[in-house]
Amino acid sequence: MLNTSLAYIGLGSNLEDPVQQVEQALYALDRLPLSRCVGTSSLYRSQPVGPQDQPDFINAVAALETRLSPLALLDQLQALEQRHRRRRERRWGPRTLDLDMLLFNHTDIDHPRLRVPHPLMHTRAFVLGPLNELAPHLRLNGERLEQWLAPLGNTITRLDSKRVFE
Ligand code: ROI
Protein backbone atom coordinates (compact mmCIF):
# COMPACT_ATOMS: atom_id res chain seq x y z
CA MET A 1 0.00 0.00 0.00
CA LEU A 2 1.22 3.51 -0.82
CA ASN A 3 1.22 6.35 1.72
CA THR A 4 0.59 4.03 4.58
CA SER A 5 1.03 4.68 8.25
CA LEU A 6 1.84 2.11 10.89
CA ALA A 7 -0.37 2.14 13.98
CA TYR A 8 -0.15 -0.07 17.06
CA ILE A 9 -3.50 -0.96 18.64
CA GLY A 10 -3.96 -2.35 22.16
CA LEU A 11 -6.87 -4.75 22.66
CA GLY A 12 -8.43 -5.75 25.99
CA SER A 13 -11.49 -7.67 27.17
CA ASN A 14 -12.73 -9.17 30.43
CA LEU A 15 -16.38 -9.98 29.66
CA GLU A 16 -18.34 -12.52 27.58
CA ASP A 17 -15.54 -14.90 26.49
CA PRO A 18 -12.62 -12.46 26.41
CA VAL A 19 -10.35 -14.72 24.31
CA GLN A 20 -12.98 -14.86 21.58
CA GLN A 21 -13.65 -11.12 21.85
CA VAL A 22 -9.97 -10.36 21.28
CA GLU A 23 -9.49 -12.93 18.50
CA GLN A 24 -12.58 -11.67 16.64
CA ALA A 25 -11.39 -8.09 17.03
CA LEU A 26 -7.97 -9.00 15.57
CA TYR A 27 -9.72 -10.36 12.47
CA ALA A 28 -11.98 -7.32 12.31
CA LEU A 29 -8.98 -4.95 12.45
CA ASP A 30 -7.59 -6.68 9.37
CA ARG A 31 -10.83 -5.86 7.54
CA LEU A 32 -11.05 -2.15 8.40
CA PRO A 33 -11.18 0.14 5.36
CA LEU A 34 -7.81 1.07 3.84
CA SER A 35 -6.08 -1.04 6.49
CA ARG A 36 -4.51 -4.40 7.04
CA CYS A 37 -3.12 -6.13 10.06
CA VAL A 38 0.60 -6.78 9.59
CA GLY A 39 1.34 -8.36 12.96
CA THR A 40 -0.29 -9.55 16.15
CA SER A 41 1.11 -10.43 19.55
CA SER A 42 0.10 -13.50 21.49
CA LEU A 43 -2.82 -13.16 23.86
CA TYR A 44 -1.96 -12.41 27.50
CA ARG A 45 -3.94 -12.84 30.70
CA SER A 46 -3.57 -10.48 33.66
CA GLN A 47 -5.34 -9.32 36.78
CA PRO A 48 -7.19 -6.04 36.42
CA VAL A 49 -5.21 -2.86 36.88
CA GLY A 50 -7.48 -0.48 38.78
CA PRO A 51 -10.65 -1.80 40.46
CA GLN A 52 -10.04 -5.44 41.48
CA ASP A 53 -13.71 -6.53 41.69
CA GLN A 54 -13.84 -7.61 38.05
CA PRO A 55 -12.62 -10.62 36.02
CA ASP A 56 -9.06 -11.04 34.70
CA PHE A 57 -8.34 -9.40 31.35
CA ILE A 58 -7.16 -10.82 28.04
CA ASN A 59 -4.91 -8.39 26.16
CA ALA A 60 -3.05 -8.30 22.85
CA VAL A 61 -1.46 -5.74 20.55
CA ALA A 62 -1.84 -5.50 16.76
CA ALA A 63 0.25 -3.66 14.17
CA LEU A 64 -1.97 -2.05 11.55
CA GLU A 65 -0.88 -0.64 8.23
CA THR A 66 -3.45 2.00 7.32
CA ARG A 67 -4.16 4.84 4.95
CA LEU A 68 -6.71 6.29 7.36
CA SER A 69 -5.93 9.46 9.29
CA PRO A 70 -5.55 9.05 13.06
CA LEU A 71 -9.05 10.40 13.75
CA ALA A 72 -10.62 8.32 11.00
CA LEU A 73 -8.92 5.27 12.50
CA LEU A 74 -10.21 6.26 15.95
CA ASP A 75 -13.76 6.41 14.51
CA GLN A 76 -13.32 2.90 13.13
CA LEU A 77 -11.98 1.57 16.44
CA GLN A 78 -14.89 3.08 18.37
CA ALA A 79 -17.38 1.64 15.87
CA LEU A 80 -15.76 -1.78 16.30
CA GLU A 81 -16.05 -1.47 20.10
CA GLN A 82 -19.76 -0.71 19.63
CA ARG A 83 -20.18 -3.80 17.45
CA HIS A 84 -18.84 -5.79 20.41
CA ARG A 85 -21.69 -4.29 22.47
CA ARG A 86 -19.32 -2.16 24.50
CA ARG A 87 -21.19 0.00 26.97
CA ARG A 88 -19.26 2.77 28.62
CA GLU A 89 -20.32 2.45 32.20
CA ARG A 90 -18.12 3.08 35.22
CA ARG A 91 -14.59 4.32 34.70
CA TRP A 92 -12.06 1.49 34.70
CA GLY A 93 -14.87 -1.08 34.93
CA PRO A 94 -15.23 -4.36 33.01
CA ARG A 95 -15.65 -4.25 29.25
CA THR A 96 -16.36 -6.60 26.34
CA LEU A 97 -13.79 -4.86 24.13
CA ASP A 98 -11.40 -1.97 24.59
CA LEU A 99 -9.33 -0.74 21.62
CA ASP A 100 -6.61 1.83 22.30
CA MET A 101 -4.49 3.53 19.67
CA LEU A 102 -1.05 3.26 21.27
CA LEU A 103 1.21 4.65 18.54
CA PHE A 104 0.70 6.16 15.08
CA ASN A 105 3.97 6.27 13.15
CA HIS A 106 6.24 8.40 15.30
CA THR A 107 3.60 11.11 15.53
CA ASP A 108 2.69 12.95 18.72
CA ILE A 109 -1.03 13.74 18.76
CA ASP A 110 -2.67 15.95 21.37
CA HIS A 111 -6.30 16.28 20.32
CA PRO A 112 -9.41 16.44 22.56
CA ARG A 113 -10.43 12.98 21.32
CA LEU A 114 -7.03 11.36 20.99
CA ARG A 115 -3.61 11.43 22.60
CA VAL A 116 -0.81 9.44 21.00
CA PRO A 117 1.45 7.91 22.24
CA HIS A 118 -1.21 6.61 24.63
CA PRO A 119 -0.46 8.54 27.84
CA LEU A 120 -0.59 5.49 30.17
CA MET A 121 1.05 2.85 27.97
CA HIS A 122 4.50 3.09 29.58
CA THR A 123 2.94 2.23 32.99
CA ARG A 124 1.00 -0.86 31.88
CA ALA A 125 2.60 -4.29 31.58
CA PHE A 126 -0.50 -5.57 29.79
CA VAL A 127 0.33 -3.13 26.96
CA LEU A 128 4.14 -3.18 27.05
CA GLY A 129 4.48 -6.98 27.24
CA PRO A 130 2.57 -7.78 24.05
CA LEU A 131 4.01 -4.72 22.31
CA ASN A 132 7.53 -5.85 23.17
CA GLU A 133 6.80 -9.31 21.71
CA LEU A 134 5.54 -7.74 18.48
CA ALA A 135 8.01 -4.86 18.07
CA PRO A 136 11.01 -5.25 20.40
CA HIS A 137 12.88 -2.54 18.48
CA LEU A 138 10.45 0.19 19.58
CA ARG A 139 11.52 2.85 22.04
CA LEU A 140 9.46 5.16 24.22
CA ASN A 141 11.15 8.41 25.19
CA GLY A 142 14.40 6.87 23.95
CA GLU A 143 14.19 3.83 26.26
CA ARG A 144 13.67 0.23 25.15
CA LEU A 145 10.30 -1.32 26.06
CA GLU A 146 12.10 -3.86 28.27
CA GLN A 147 13.40 -1.01 30.36
CA TRP A 148 9.89 0.32 30.89
CA LEU A 149 8.68 -3.21 31.69
CA ALA A 150 11.32 -4.12 34.27
CA PRO A 151 9.99 -2.09 37.24
CA LEU A 152 6.41 -3.24 36.59
CA GLY A 153 7.06 -6.87 37.61
CA ASN A 154 5.95 -10.06 35.92
CA THR A 155 2.18 -9.58 36.04
CA ILE A 156 1.08 -10.98 32.66
CA THR A 157 0.83 -14.58 31.40
CA ARG A 158 1.19 -15.40 27.73
CA LEU A 159 -1.42 -17.78 26.31
CA ASP A 160 -0.64 -20.37 23.61
CA SER A 161 -2.87 -19.18 20.80
CA LYS A 162 -1.48 -16.77 18.25
CA ARG A 163 -3.07 -15.19 15.19
CA VAL A 164 -0.94 -14.19 12.22
CA PHE A 165 -2.02 -12.30 9.09
CA GLU A 166 0.19 -12.86 6.10
N1 ROI B 1 -6.29 -4.19 33.43
C1 ROI B 1 -5.77 -5.14 32.63
N2 ROI B 1 -5.02 -6.10 33.17
N3 ROI B 1 -5.96 -5.12 31.28
C2 ROI B 1 -6.72 -4.16 30.69
O1 ROI B 1 -6.90 -4.16 29.46
C3 ROI B 1 -7.27 -3.15 31.50
N4 ROI B 1 -8.01 -2.14 30.96
C4 ROI B 1 -8.53 -1.19 31.73
C5 ROI B 1 -8.36 -1.16 33.21
C6 ROI B 1 -9.73 -1.25 33.85
C7 ROI B 1 -7.67 0.14 33.59
N5 ROI B 1 -7.56 -2.26 33.71
C8 ROI B 1 -7.04 -3.20 32.89
O2 ROI B 1 -9.22 -0.22 31.14
Coordinates of C-alpha atoms and ligand atoms in Angstrom, one line a residue:
M1 CA 0.0 0.0 0.0
L2 CA 1.2 3.5 -0.8
N3 CA 1.2 6.4 1.7
T4 CA 0.6 4.0 4.6
S5 CA 1.0 4.7 8.2
L6 CA 1.8 2.1 10.9
A7 CA -0.4 2.1 14.0
Y8 CA -0.1 -0.1 17.1
I9 CA -3.5 -1.0 18.6
G10 CA -4.0 -2.3 22.2
L11 CA -6.9 -4.8 22.7
G12 CA -8.4 -5.8 26.0
S13 CA -11.5 -7.7 27.2
N14 CA -12.7 -9.2 30.4
L15 CA -16.4 -10.0 29.7
E16 CA -18.3 -12.5 27.6
D17 CA -15.5 -14.9 26.5
P18 CA -12.6 -12.5 26.4
V19 CA -10.4 -14.7 24.3
Q20 CA -13.0 -14.9 21.6
Q21 CA -13.7 -11.1 21.9
V22 CA -10.0 -10.4 21.3
E23 CA -9.5 -12.9 18.5
Q24 CA -12.6 -11.7 16.6
A25 CA -11.4 -8.1 17.0
L26 CA -8.0 -9.0 15.6
Y27 CA -9.7 -10.4 12.5
A28 CA -12.0 -7.3 12.3
L29 CA -9.0 -5.0 12.5
D30 CA -7.6 -6.7 9.4
R31 CA -10.8 -5.9 7.5
L32 CA -11.0 -2.1 8.4
P33 CA -11.2 0.1 5.4
L34 CA -7.8 1.1 3.8
S35 CA -6.1 -1.0 6.5
R36 CA -4.5 -4.4 7.0
C37 CA -3.1 -6.1 10.1
V38 CA 0.6 -6.8 9.6
G39 CA 1.3 -8.4 13.0
T40 CA -0.3 -9.5 16.2
S41 CA 1.1 -10.4 19.6
S42 CA 0.1 -13.5 21.5
L43 CA -2.8 -13.2 23.9
Y44 CA -2.0 -12.4 27.5
R45 CA -3.9 -12.8 30.7
S46 CA -3.6 -10.5 33.7
Q47 CA -5.3 -9.3 36.8
P48 CA -7.2 -6.0 36.4
V49 CA -5.2 -2.9 36.9
G50 CA -7.5 -0.5 38.8
P51 CA -10.7 -1.8 40.5
Q52 CA -10.0 -5.4 41.5
D53 CA -13.7 -6.5 41.7
Q54 CA -13.8 -7.6 38.1
P55 CA -12.6 -10.6 36.0
D56 CA -9.1 -11.0 34.7
F57 CA -8.3 -9.4 31.3
I58 CA -7.2 -10.8 28.0
N59 CA -4.9 -8.4 26.2
A60 CA -3.0 -8.3 22.9
V61 CA -1.5 -5.7 20.5
A62 CA -1.8 -5.5 16.8
A63 CA 0.3 -3.7 14.2
L64 CA -2.0 -2.1 11.5
E65 CA -0.9 -0.6 8.2
T66 CA -3.4 2.0 7.3
R67 CA -4.2 4.8 4.9
L68 CA -6.7 6.3 7.4
S69 CA -5.9 9.5 9.3
P70 CA -5.5 9.0 13.1
L71 CA -9.0 10.4 13.8
A72 CA -10.6 8.3 11.0
L73 CA -8.9 5.3 12.5
L74 CA -10.2 6.3 16.0
D75 CA -13.8 6.4 14.5
Q76 CA -13.3 2.9 13.1
L77 CA -12.0 1.6 16.4
Q78 CA -14.9 3.1 18.4
A79 CA -17.4 1.6 15.9
L80 CA -15.8 -1.8 16.3
E81 CA -16.0 -1.5 20.1
Q82 CA -19.8 -0.7 19.6
R83 CA -20.2 -3.8 17.5
H84 CA -18.8 -5.8 20.4
R85 CA -21.7 -4.3 22.5
R86 CA -19.3 -2.2 24.5
R87 CA -21.2 0.0 27.0
R88 CA -19.3 2.8 28.6
E89 CA -20.3 2.4 32.2
R90 CA -18.1 3.1 35.2
R91 CA -14.6 4.3 34.7
W92 CA -12.1 1.5 34.7
G93 CA -14.9 -1.1 34.9
P94 CA -15.2 -4.4 33.0
R95 CA -15.7 -4.3 29.2
T96 CA -16.4 -6.6 26.3
L97 CA -13.8 -4.9 24.1
D98 CA -11.4 -2.0 24.6
L99 CA -9.3 -0.7 21.6
D100 CA -6.6 1.8 22.3
M101 CA -4.5 3.5 19.7
L102 CA -1.0 3.3 21.3
L103 CA 1.2 4.6 18.5
F104 CA 0.7 6.2 15.1
N105 CA 4.0 6.3 13.1
H106 CA 6.2 8.4 15.3
T107 CA 3.6 11.1 15.5
D108 CA 2.7 13.0 18.7
I109 CA -1.0 13.7 18.8
D110 CA -2.7 16.0 21.4
H111 CA -6.3 16.3 20.3
P112 CA -9.4 16.4 22.6
R113 CA -10.4 13.0 21.3
L114 CA -7.0 11.4 21.0
R115 CA -3.6 11.4 22.6
V116 CA -0.8 9.4 21.0
P117 CA 1.4 7.9 22.2
H118 CA -1.2 6.6 24.6
P119 CA -0.5 8.5 27.8
L120 CA -0.6 5.5 30.2
M121 CA 1.0 2.9 28.0
H122 CA 4.5 3.1 29.6
T123 CA 2.9 2.2 33.0
R124 CA 1.0 -0.9 31.9
A125 CA 2.6 -4.3 31.6
F126 CA -0.5 -5.6 29.8
V127 CA 0.3 -3.1 27.0
L128 CA 4.1 -3.2 27.1
G129 CA 4.5 -7.0 27.2
P130 CA 2.6 -7.8 24.0
L131 CA 4.0 -4.7 22.3
N132 CA 7.5 -5.9 23.2
E133 CA 6.8 -9.3 21.7
L134 CA 5.5 -7.7 18.5
A135 CA 8.0 -4.9 18.1
P136 CA 11.0 -5.2 20.4
H137 CA 12.9 -2.5 18.5
L138 CA 10.4 0.2 19.6
R139 CA 11.5 2.8 22.0
L140 CA 9.5 5.2 24.2
N141 CA 11.2 8.4 25.2
G142 CA 14.4 6.9 24.0
E143 CA 14.2 3.8 26.3
R144 CA 13.7 0.2 25.2
L145 CA 10.3 -1.3 26.1
E146 CA 12.1 -3.9 28.3
Q147 CA 13.4 -1.0 30.4
W148 CA 9.9 0.3 30.9
L149 CA 8.7 -3.2 31.7
A150 CA 11.3 -4.1 34.3
P151 CA 10.0 -2.1 37.2
L152 CA 6.4 -3.2 36.6
G153 CA 7.1 -6.9 37.6
N154 CA 5.9 -10.1 35.9
T155 CA 2.2 -9.6 36.0
I156 CA 1.1 -11.0 32.7
T157 CA 0.8 -14.6 31.4
R158 CA 1.2 -15.4 27.7
L159 CA -1.4 -17.8 26.3
D160 CA -0.6 -20.4 23.6
S161 CA -2.9 -19.2 20.8
K162 CA -1.5 -16.8 18.3
R163 CA -3.1 -15.2 15.2
V164 CA -0.9 -14.2 12.2
F165 CA -2.0 -12.3 9.1
E166 CA 0.2 -12.9 6.1
Ligands
ROI1 N1 -6.3 -4.2 33.4 C1 -5.8 -5.1 32.6 N2 -5.0 -6.1 33.2 N3 -6.0 -5.1 31.3 C2 -6.7 -4.2 30.7 O1 -6.9 -4.2 29.5 C3 -7.3 -3.1 31.5 N4 -8.0 -2.1 31.0 C4 -8.5 -1.2 31.7 C5 -8.4 -1.2 33.2 C6 -9.7 -1.3 33.8 C7 -7.7 0.1 33.6 N5 -7.6 -2.3 33.7 C8 -7.0 -3.2 32.9 O2 -9.2 -0.2 31.1

